[in-house]
XYZ file of C-alpha atoms in Angstrom:
713
model
C 83.286 71.089 141.010
C 80.016 68.644 139.653
C 82.126 67.912 136.402
C 84.885 65.867 138.350
C 84.959 62.377 138.150
C 85.055 60.404 141.220
C 86.950 57.422 140.382
C 86.385 55.506 143.802
C 82.611 55.623 143.483
C 82.393 54.040 140.185
C 81.284 50.111 139.293
C 83.578 47.931 137.486
C 81.777 48.749 134.324
C 82.036 52.441 134.772
C 85.566 51.958 135.481
C 86.004 49.817 132.478
C 84.221 52.484 130.406
C 86.386 55.317 131.705
C 89.438 53.044 131.170
C 88.726 52.839 127.265
C 87.865 56.257 126.990
C 91.309 57.079 128.688
C 93.182 55.089 125.644
C 95.235 57.762 123.946
C 93.327 58.534 120.314
C 94.081 60.276 117.311
C 94.220 63.797 117.827
C 91.010 65.422 116.990
C 90.634 68.683 115.640
C 86.797 69.101 115.711
C 87.030 68.417 119.453
C 88.997 71.634 120.003
C 86.598 74.391 121.699
C 86.672 78.111 123.290
C 85.119 81.168 123.266
C 84.119 84.185 125.495
C 80.787 82.828 126.970
C 80.957 82.437 130.755
C 82.184 78.739 130.949
C 85.213 79.099 128.810
C 86.222 82.501 130.551
C 84.667 83.562 133.972
C 83.654 86.010 134.603
C 82.765 86.531 130.852
C 82.511 90.604 131.298
C 85.655 91.188 133.646
C 86.035 94.474 135.624
C 89.661 96.615 135.455
C 92.679 94.710 136.997
C 89.900 91.701 138.074
C 91.223 88.074 137.655
C 89.909 85.987 134.958
C 89.842 82.202 134.245
C 90.176 81.258 130.513
C 89.435 77.492 129.755
C 89.672 75.604 126.399
C 88.742 72.361 125.589
C 90.016 69.364 123.959
C 89.496 65.348 123.320
C 90.557 63.044 125.636
C 94.376 62.518 125.832
C 94.968 64.500 122.733
C 97.041 66.723 123.385
C 100.669 66.674 124.566
C 100.542 70.356 125.878
C 98.176 73.684 125.752
C 99.282 77.176 125.768
C 97.298 80.480 126.524
C 99.452 83.429 124.597
C 98.237 86.776 125.668
C 99.456 89.933 124.019
C 102.232 87.658 122.538
C 103.170 86.220 126.266
C 103.055 82.360 126.353
C 101.986 80.832 129.854
C 101.340 77.023 130.129
C 97.588 75.368 130.856
C 96.959 73.010 132.991
C 94.693 70.502 132.562
C 92.209 70.247 135.554
C 89.335 68.421 134.832
C 87.606 65.892 132.432
C 84.359 64.512 131.217
C 84.211 61.257 129.194
C 84.845 62.973 125.531
C 86.687 65.906 126.547
C 89.467 67.345 128.861
C 89.399 70.814 130.194
C 92.623 73.294 130.456
C 92.481 76.846 132.216
C 95.193 79.290 133.010
C 93.957 82.547 135.310
C 95.289 85.928 134.577
C 94.945 89.429 135.645
C 93.234 91.486 133.009
C 94.605 94.675 133.730
C 93.077 98.241 132.167
C 93.986 97.647 128.519
C 92.284 95.540 125.909
C 93.973 91.990 125.761
C 93.802 89.696 122.235
C 94.684 85.939 123.099
C 95.002 82.713 121.444
C 95.696 78.980 121.859
C 98.488 76.903 121.188
C 98.536 73.391 121.099
C 101.131 70.298 120.664
C 100.007 67.296 119.702
C 102.249 64.445 118.398
C 105.017 66.712 117.583
C 102.565 69.036 115.624
C 101.753 72.310 116.712
C 98.382 74.090 115.688
C 96.764 77.439 116.651
C 93.135 78.223 117.853
C 91.485 81.561 117.947
C 87.567 83.283 117.056
C 87.322 81.265 113.917
C 89.055 77.976 115.098
C 91.988 75.601 114.307
C 94.744 77.159 112.223
C 98.046 75.423 110.947
C 99.570 79.298 110.791
C 98.191 81.831 113.018
C 96.256 84.686 111.660
C 96.048 87.194 114.496
C 93.211 89.295 112.868
C 90.931 86.752 114.230
C 92.222 86.468 118.055
C 89.919 86.648 121.226
C 89.612 89.672 122.910
C 88.844 90.693 126.406
C 88.012 94.430 126.967
C 88.337 95.062 131.171
C 85.629 97.221 132.428
C 83.290 96.722 128.986
C 79.583 95.181 130.085
C 76.520 95.662 128.112
C 72.970 95.242 129.371
C 72.490 91.593 130.910
C 68.589 92.879 129.630
C 69.138 93.134 126.401
C 70.986 89.595 125.967
C 69.238 87.705 123.751
C 66.207 90.091 124.103
C 63.626 90.063 121.610
C 62.985 93.487 119.996
C 59.928 94.955 118.089
C 60.415 97.474 115.845
C 57.941 100.171 114.898
C 57.826 102.373 112.531
C 55.019 104.539 114.161
C 52.951 106.425 111.357
C 52.222 102.781 110.128
C 51.460 100.655 112.943
C 48.176 102.011 114.234
C 46.198 104.949 114.142
C 45.020 105.443 118.437
C 44.015 108.944 117.920
C 42.616 110.406 114.491
C 42.456 114.111 116.459
C 46.337 113.864 115.989
C 46.604 113.224 112.194
C 48.624 115.517 109.735
C 46.257 117.039 107.557
C 46.670 117.277 103.741
C 47.690 120.900 102.849
C 48.812 121.303 106.561
C 52.524 122.467 105.127
C 54.728 122.075 102.123
C 57.810 119.559 102.138
C 60.095 118.723 99.168
C 58.232 119.773 96.584
C 54.867 119.352 97.488
C 52.034 119.305 100.373
C 51.373 117.125 103.220
C 48.809 114.349 102.272
C 46.881 112.586 104.916
C 46.102 109.157 103.714
C 42.495 107.906 104.636
C 42.557 104.453 102.978
C 44.552 102.520 106.135
C 45.811 99.424 103.336
C 47.134 101.590 100.423
C 50.422 101.014 99.553
C 52.839 103.726 100.072
C 53.643 106.246 96.912
C 56.993 105.966 95.610
C 57.433 109.833 97.099
C 55.668 108.729 99.940
C 58.003 110.956 102.371
C 54.870 113.192 103.176
C 52.106 110.854 102.860
C 50.826 109.640 106.539
C 48.373 107.096 107.645
C 48.267 108.234 111.388
C 49.851 105.751 113.619
C 50.707 107.516 116.600
C 51.287 106.289 120.537
C 47.713 105.546 121.675
C 47.909 103.089 118.655
C 50.791 101.508 120.684
C 49.149 101.899 123.751
C 46.277 100.259 122.305
C 48.205 97.391 121.321
C 50.549 96.522 124.369
C 48.141 93.615 125.060
C 49.347 92.345 121.364
C 53.238 92.917 122.192
C 52.936 91.483 125.106
C 51.213 88.138 124.105
C 53.593 88.113 121.313
C 56.482 88.199 123.787
C 58.229 91.242 123.085
C 61.157 92.391 125.367
C 61.919 95.742 123.859
C 60.185 97.897 121.728
C 62.678 99.586 119.584
C 61.179 103.003 118.004
C 61.880 104.646 114.444
C 62.571 108.242 115.440
C 59.592 110.050 117.593
C 60.725 113.783 117.899
C 58.922 116.556 116.030
C 59.898 116.153 111.634
C 57.962 116.824 108.942
C 58.173 113.515 107.468
C 56.717 110.151 108.219
C 60.074 108.890 109.057
C 61.051 111.513 111.022
C 64.971 111.096 110.163
C 65.089 114.808 109.505
C 64.640 116.010 113.152
C 63.010 119.298 113.864
C 62.948 119.460 117.726
C 65.137 117.093 119.678
C 63.261 118.076 122.980
C 59.738 117.233 122.427
C 57.778 114.297 120.529
C 55.930 115.468 117.684
C 52.332 116.035 118.512
C 51.149 114.541 115.733
C 51.864 111.039 117.276
C 50.786 112.611 120.560
C 48.575 115.223 121.725
C 47.517 118.216 119.961
C 45.485 120.732 122.526
C 45.969 124.104 120.917
C 44.661 123.486 117.128
C 44.534 126.831 115.078
C 45.515 128.431 112.014
C 45.468 127.951 108.574
C 46.164 125.225 105.857
C 48.334 126.104 102.914
C 45.646 127.451 100.713
C 45.143 126.428 97.063
C 43.490 128.426 94.104
C 40.277 127.638 91.859
C 42.472 125.067 89.883
C 43.674 123.216 92.852
C 47.333 124.633 92.916
C 49.016 125.662 95.815
C 49.340 128.927 97.101
C 52.628 129.603 98.612
C 55.799 131.768 98.976
C 58.523 129.244 97.136
C 61.259 131.211 98.969
C 59.122 130.383 102.376
C 56.226 127.956 101.644
C 55.747 127.169 104.865
C 55.801 130.334 107.023
C 52.150 130.847 106.530
C 51.191 127.240 107.442
C 49.706 128.682 110.621
C 47.818 125.463 111.607
C 51.400 123.312 111.354
C 53.253 125.790 113.275
C 50.699 126.179 115.960
C 50.831 122.113 116.019
C 54.300 121.873 116.340
C 55.132 124.898 118.274
C 53.038 125.840 121.065
C 54.429 124.257 124.050
C 51.227 122.912 125.242
C 51.052 120.555 122.498
C 54.672 119.795 123.020
C 54.497 119.363 126.664
C 51.095 117.058 126.759
C 53.010 114.677 123.901
C 56.213 114.502 126.125
C 53.749 112.928 129.280
C 52.001 111.130 126.808
C 55.509 109.444 125.968
C 56.088 108.997 129.906
C 52.869 106.827 129.918
C 53.858 104.894 127.150
C 57.168 104.338 128.775
C 55.511 103.423 131.995
C 53.122 101.037 130.533
C 55.804 99.176 128.617
C 57.858 98.980 131.817
C 54.655 97.900 133.702
C 54.707 94.525 131.666
C 58.063 93.864 131.452
C 59.111 95.799 127.982
C 62.213 98.287 127.616
C 61.580 101.200 125.043
C 64.491 102.161 122.956
C 64.628 105.365 121.184
C 65.757 106.296 117.561
C 68.815 109.157 117.562
C 69.493 111.327 114.520
C 72.670 113.382 115.797
C 74.566 112.781 112.480
C 72.186 115.622 110.994
C 68.873 117.398 111.648
C 66.289 118.759 109.439
C 65.970 121.844 107.208
C 62.680 122.628 109.949
C 65.189 122.422 112.711
C 64.295 125.123 115.118
C 68.267 125.788 115.312
C 68.108 126.196 111.443
C 64.704 127.440 110.736
C 64.514 127.203 106.868
C 61.119 127.289 106.630
C 60.711 130.220 108.892
C 58.438 128.468 111.311
C 59.900 129.788 114.368
C 61.180 133.119 112.966
C 57.767 134.773 114.876
C 56.905 131.982 117.345
C 56.684 132.746 120.736
C 59.183 131.328 122.973
C 62.020 130.711 120.270
C 65.611 132.477 119.572
C 65.823 132.638 115.668
C 67.270 130.311 113.620
C 70.884 130.508 112.175
C 69.279 130.341 108.440
C 67.160 133.389 108.960
C 69.749 135.429 111.323
C 74.081 135.611 111.537
C 73.443 136.610 114.985
C 71.405 133.384 116.097
C 72.706 131.699 119.005
C 72.646 128.648 116.889
C 74.839 130.270 113.879
C 77.817 127.722 114.668
C 75.177 124.243 114.612
C 75.564 124.506 111.422
C 78.898 125.205 108.553
C 77.858 128.153 106.238
C 80.111 128.668 102.995
C 78.550 132.289 102.720
C 77.793 135.716 104.502
C 74.364 135.760 103.006
C 72.399 136.489 105.925
C 68.983 137.082 105.915
C 68.226 133.533 104.833
C 71.562 132.015 103.967
C 70.956 128.933 102.102
C 74.921 127.944 101.963
C 75.182 125.296 104.809
C 76.090 122.149 104.479
C 73.807 119.125 103.838
C 74.427 115.686 104.639
C 75.060 113.824 101.058
C 74.233 117.391 99.633
C 71.057 117.172 101.007
C 69.654 120.262 101.550
C 66.429 119.159 103.932
C 69.126 117.303 106.076
C 71.784 119.970 107.105
C 74.727 118.651 108.944
C 75.512 119.387 112.428
C 78.859 121.186 112.988
C 80.347 119.670 116.045
C 84.003 120.507 115.632
C 83.087 124.087 115.811
C 80.335 124.295 118.445
C 81.082 123.238 121.882
C 77.552 124.187 122.692
C 75.866 121.758 120.383
C 78.087 119.001 121.756
C 76.759 120.053 125.079
C 73.348 120.401 124.017
C 72.866 117.109 121.929
C 74.412 115.602 125.447
C 71.965 117.021 127.245
C 69.301 115.327 124.679
C 71.120 111.943 125.270
C 70.786 112.119 128.959
C 67.391 113.686 129.667
C 65.351 110.711 127.598
C 66.676 108.167 129.311
C 66.459 109.483 133.025
C 63.345 110.438 134.932
C 60.768 110.859 133.939
C 61.278 109.721 130.387
C 63.139 106.384 131.685
C 63.528 105.081 127.746
C 66.293 102.429 127.837
C 68.756 103.389 125.611
C 69.594 104.978 121.990
C 69.655 103.114 118.535
C 71.693 105.435 116.644
C 71.384 106.435 113.243
C 74.350 106.707 110.447
C 76.544 106.817 113.643
C 79.976 106.505 111.674
C 79.352 109.497 109.625
C 78.618 112.047 112.359
C 81.630 114.815 112.554
C 84.167 115.717 110.081
C 86.905 113.224 111.219
C 86.953 109.504 112.309
C 89.231 111.092 115.549
C 86.676 113.261 116.183
C 83.272 110.683 115.898
C 85.242 108.135 118.321
C 85.856 111.334 120.702
C 81.848 112.471 120.275
C 80.793 108.630 120.824
C 83.010 108.210 124.014
C 81.494 111.297 125.425
C 78.190 110.155 124.643
C 78.714 106.700 126.234
C 79.623 108.345 129.440
C 76.515 110.778 129.608
C 74.059 108.103 128.793
C 75.905 105.406 131.141
C 75.993 107.766 133.966
C 71.967 108.847 133.597
C 70.938 105.156 133.178
C 73.793 102.490 133.508
C 71.239 99.728 132.474
C 70.553 101.488 129.040
C 71.897 100.303 125.686
C 73.673 102.102 123.097
C 73.659 100.781 119.316
C 74.436 101.765 116.188
C 73.429 101.729 112.507
C 76.760 100.394 110.893
C 77.705 98.837 108.095
C 81.070 97.108 108.107
C 83.612 96.330 111.068
C 82.435 97.648 114.018
C 85.315 97.069 116.121
C 86.893 100.292 116.518
C 83.924 101.272 118.116
C 83.420 98.360 120.106
C 86.047 98.881 122.625
C 84.390 99.498 125.635
C 84.068 103.308 125.536
C 81.405 103.921 122.896
C 78.546 101.635 121.420
C 77.590 98.272 123.194
C 76.596 96.675 119.667
C 75.098 97.451 116.627
C 72.084 96.505 114.072
C 74.051 93.041 112.860
C 73.881 93.309 109.036
C 77.263 91.972 108.099
C 76.886 88.929 111.061
C 73.199 88.216 110.746
C 70.806 90.075 108.035
C 72.836 89.709 104.860
C 74.648 86.258 105.230
C 71.018 84.427 106.126
C 69.347 86.291 103.175
C 71.994 85.320 100.440
C 72.006 81.390 102.224
C 68.095 81.051 102.308
C 66.685 83.611 99.387
C 69.882 84.346 96.851
C 68.661 87.906 97.353
C 70.553 91.379 98.132
C 68.817 92.759 101.046
C 67.311 95.604 98.858
C 66.046 92.965 96.654
C 68.231 94.900 93.779
C 70.054 91.754 92.714
C 69.582 87.775 92.680
C 72.669 85.758 92.687
C 71.751 81.818 92.577
C 75.589 80.788 93.531
C 74.672 82.344 96.691
C 71.554 80.579 97.236
C 71.685 77.798 99.433
C 75.599 78.172 99.541
C 76.646 76.695 103.099
C 80.339 77.636 102.666
C 79.590 81.036 101.940
C 77.170 81.479 104.890
C 79.053 79.791 107.667
C 82.534 82.001 106.165
C 80.587 85.226 106.359
C 79.273 84.690 109.797
C 82.221 83.120 111.196
C 84.380 86.127 109.976
C 82.064 88.893 110.922
C 81.056 87.438 113.984
C 84.469 87.483 115.335
C 84.761 91.386 114.911
C 82.767 91.615 118.064
C 83.461 91.133 121.701
C 81.192 88.459 123.053
C 79.113 90.919 125.173
C 78.309 92.821 121.969
C 77.749 90.120 119.862
C 74.744 88.742 122.524
C 72.849 92.306 122.311
C 73.428 92.736 118.632
C 70.018 93.612 116.991
C 69.486 90.759 114.555
C 66.710 91.901 112.007
C 65.283 89.922 108.738
C 63.668 93.081 107.627
C 63.906 96.747 108.649
C 62.798 100.331 107.635
C 65.599 100.342 105.253
C 65.760 97.197 103.448
C 63.297 95.067 101.556
C 60.771 92.798 103.616
C 62.351 89.100 104.102
C 59.187 87.446 102.652
C 59.261 89.552 99.570
C 62.901 88.316 99.195
C 61.959 84.723 98.829
C 60.525 85.402 95.464
C 63.896 85.956 94.325
C 62.860 88.628 92.008
C 64.783 92.042 91.057
C 62.697 95.048 91.908
C 61.643 97.780 93.372
C 58.017 99.691 93.840
C 58.760 102.104 90.801
C 60.158 99.469 88.523
C 57.749 96.524 89.107
C 54.832 97.896 91.333
C 54.095 96.882 94.538
C 51.912 94.251 93.997
C 55.047 92.587 92.421
C 55.913 92.324 96.563
C 53.407 90.130 97.301
C 53.941 87.405 94.269
C 55.455 83.950 94.280
C 56.648 84.389 98.330
C 57.720 81.206 100.196
C 56.246 81.553 103.369
C 58.339 78.289 104.580
C 61.594 79.769 103.900
C 60.725 82.959 106.144
C 59.419 80.416 108.906
C 63.018 78.873 108.518
C 64.556 82.282 108.901
C 62.515 83.207 112.084
C 63.983 79.773 113.328
C 67.441 80.885 112.946
C 66.866 84.317 114.117
C 65.761 83.422 117.120
C 68.301 80.546 117.419
C 70.942 82.938 116.765
C 73.432 85.166 118.883
C 71.967 88.167 119.497
C 68.931 90.500 120.104
C 65.918 88.626 117.741
C 64.454 92.005 115.927
C 61.107 92.060 114.238
C 60.053 94.620 111.795
C 56.431 95.134 112.661
C 54.259 93.067 110.422
C 56.923 90.947 109.464
C 55.360 88.571 111.454
C 51.878 89.004 110.376
C 53.196 88.243 106.663
C 53.564 92.164 105.111
C 55.624 92.490 101.833
C 57.406 95.075 100.268
C 59.987 96.294 98.119
C 62.817 98.454 99.673
C 61.887 102.358 101.207
C 59.395 103.540 101.256
C 57.022 100.199 99.797
C 58.814 98.235 103.344
C 56.721 100.698 105.404
C 53.310 99.341 104.479
C 50.886 99.741 107.569
C 50.651 96.559 109.881
C 47.433 94.782 108.421
C 45.131 94.120 111.363
C 42.036 92.578 110.836
C 43.951 90.976 107.873
C 46.946 88.781 109.739
C 48.327 85.670 108.605
C 47.237 84.061 111.970
C 49.185 81.326 111.625
C 52.562 83.061 110.860
C 51.741 84.866 114.252
C 51.111 82.037 116.543
C 54.678 80.369 114.782
C 56.297 83.780 116.060
C 55.187 83.448 119.409
C 56.155 79.631 119.668
C 59.489 80.261 118.347
C 59.989 83.524 120.869
C 58.663 81.116 123.273
C 61.368 78.642 122.974
C 64.319 81.049 122.438
C 62.989 82.547 125.931
C 62.519 79.122 127.498
C 66.500 78.346 126.641
C 69.054 80.598 128.362
C 71.618 78.816 126.070
C 69.955 81.305 123.061
C 70.461 84.450 124.789
C 74.213 83.444 126.111
C 75.577 80.322 125.004
C 77.934 79.093 122.634
C 77.665 78.124 119.280
C 78.682 75.586 116.852
C 78.478 74.924 112.781
C 78.169 71.083 112.952
C 76.925 70.727 109.430
C 76.753 72.053 106.067
C 75.483 71.054 102.390
C 73.787 72.597 99.610
C 70.890 74.416 100.992
C 71.666 72.687 104.514
C 72.824 74.192 107.782
C 73.173 72.544 111.392
C 74.438 74.477 114.090
C 74.517 73.702 117.853
C 74.017 75.910 120.922
C 75.712 74.895 124.058
C 76.598 75.534 127.679
C 77.370 73.017 130.848
C 73.358 72.653 131.440
C 71.981 72.850 127.653
C 72.858 71.299 124.521
C 70.768 72.239 121.669
C 70.789 71.657 117.931
C 69.268 73.217 115.078
C 68.593 72.175 111.351
C 67.715 73.986 108.037
C 66.847 72.335 105.178
C 65.711 74.962 102.411
C 65.758 72.180 99.582
C 62.406 70.914 98.257
C 63.943 67.710 98.876
C 64.387 65.069 101.689
C 67.852 65.165 102.802
C 69.715 62.782 105.533
C 72.676 64.070 106.911
C 74.752 63.088 110.232
C 74.739 65.165 113.028
C 78.026 65.421 115.162
C 76.386 66.193 118.515
C 79.135 64.871 120.496
C 80.698 68.290 119.502
C 78.303 70.290 121.955
C 78.585 67.554 124.590
C 76.000 65.039 124.083
C 77.495 61.959 125.796
C 76.553 58.393 125.543
C 72.991 57.338 126.549
C 71.807 60.970 125.962
C 68.960 61.629 123.933
C 67.337 64.188 122.071
C 63.732 65.339 121.318
C 62.757 67.530 118.752
C 60.795 70.640 120.062
C 59.432 72.042 116.876
C 59.517 71.497 113.072
C 58.210 73.394 110.455
C 57.201 72.716 106.405
C 56.505 74.463 103.510
C 54.303 76.475 105.517
C 53.182 75.796 108.484
C 54.624 74.221 111.715
C 54.128 71.109 114.168
C 55.340 71.008 118.022
C 54.890 67.040 117.570
C 57.938 65.636 119.497
C 60.061 62.703 118.394
C 63.360 61.070 120.030
C 66.544 60.968 118.476
C 69.029 57.979 120.067
C 72.800 58.771 118.480
C 75.391 55.849 118.039
C 79.048 57.117 118.920
C 78.027 60.893 119.143
C 76.197 61.024 115.872
C 72.547 61.464 115.462
C 71.209 60.045 111.491
C 68.467 62.778 111.047
C 66.131 62.754 107.898
C 65.756 66.205 106.954
C 62.047 67.050 105.615
C 62.105 69.253 102.249
C 61.935 72.573 103.259
C 62.056 72.420 106.949
C 63.417 73.771 110.196
C 64.093 71.245 113.139
C 65.077 72.025 116.813
C 66.282 69.203 118.844
C 67.042 69.754 122.569
C 68.930 67.017 124.768
C 66.736 65.494 127.410
C 69.936 63.842 129.433
C 70.168 59.884 129.765
C 67.284 57.291 130.507
């Protein structure tokens, strides 16, 4: 092994140094380290019944003994090699077929300590033990992949012929609206406003996405739906022609009288919206749109970009062909009667009805009581389960070849937790059989570990172990901009505490593919959070979201995002300086022609740095330094050693960085790759020497910096 020291090849000076290094030193808890990365667990994602070598690091000659404790069975670890600073212990076990939990017990100078995922402990806390899940692998392509989230209606209008028309149909109390001003702020009740973004728009902007450095596109829902957000699916078998292709385009809009009032039957407002009915039920439109989606995926794949679909399987929409509360499909060719329309519908058990009031039965269960979001009744309908499993397989298989699913409100699906887990096990089996390299990631708040046991989800949208702690630390704001807590702003203890706790709830392979977002379609834009203002568009107006923002703080957030374990995910337009309160203001259009070019270039540089260093994708992390408004951490493996320093203060601050903890040795130097200030960045390099493993680093006001080891002179 290359890390063994061959004593016979050393000169006298080197031998003396080695002798001095070997003198017994005081116990140093900061030297202890282990995690689930490939060096400390080899292989990191073992198969069933595979042998795994587990390693542990300690200071030179610091320990009297070291034990690996697996499922309460203690194994003595052997010290097998060392370097100038550390001893390395290891033990090899067969992992079997069941999930196992382990920690380390260490003895030094008559004292006993424990080490698990939150570090050194005097008293063991088994809630934080390391986990191995035999047979659980997450897609390698997704580890540290750069995702780009596209809310299709607001990205780019590449085909005006498919735009939703004003008065095309009726939805939640009013008619659909075609927005002609691309730069207009979304209305407070903007669910039926459409700006015209579509799949051809994405095709036309593929060069931009590739130049930005995107590895994967995550689309908010694309399936047929009456809303611009499309979380109320109408037909899981087809992409919506309004974002695709409309070949057959005939029929009438909803009429208005001489006073401008809509003319419709309140009991069935869309049964005469024949233009809409033609557009979304005619098979020529639906098949042509699916074909266009195939082209989008093919073009993305040609550029090395994956495509992730949004699956909304907890509920559908009241327009859905299975329910058909709007009576859109009642007389359409080629469609069975919906369960709302006819008690004998083949879809009757897809929903839970509380009365026998057919035809036109309003008594179905809605998610959170919303009658526009009918809850799907899986427990009483094996046919529904089978249908959704076919949907799950279909879109990740040829000819569509999507690369995975993001699952909306995934923990809510079903009527019981037991069934929920059963459903997602079956979902995983189907998806992975169809496309073993597809990713399954879920929207989830709270502890996800019950779903991350290798038989359900791969990972989650990472609110708890990324978005929330980082937002509190850098802005003091809650992620909806609904609260401001000054005691959380700059609170490094709270930041590292939250990160350490919530990261421990993941398997390592799940953490490396977790979707690390600063903003998304459900929360305020991160740039708006930097103004420390509580508000929503209906309370303070949309303009207030643009006021008092701090681009320098966003740049700090992006630096953390691109260097933290996980898959950094950019919400379209964040890189261009888009602001916005929470839903619906966060769904503003991409500002083509009015972008913040410097901010885009900064994102390109940070993505490039992220992709250049494998350590950011699969390396270890150590929290190195904390102070008010200051965090410093290291990312490292056997090849790379990198330090990230964030100063959110308005003043300069000098800190001591213990780079020895990430393996920086005597004589090694570190170079600054990039540094930011309050509104810009610089790629000018600066060399740092260390003294005894400590770098004295001057943090400039409101700045972030990345330091990379360049070895010895």
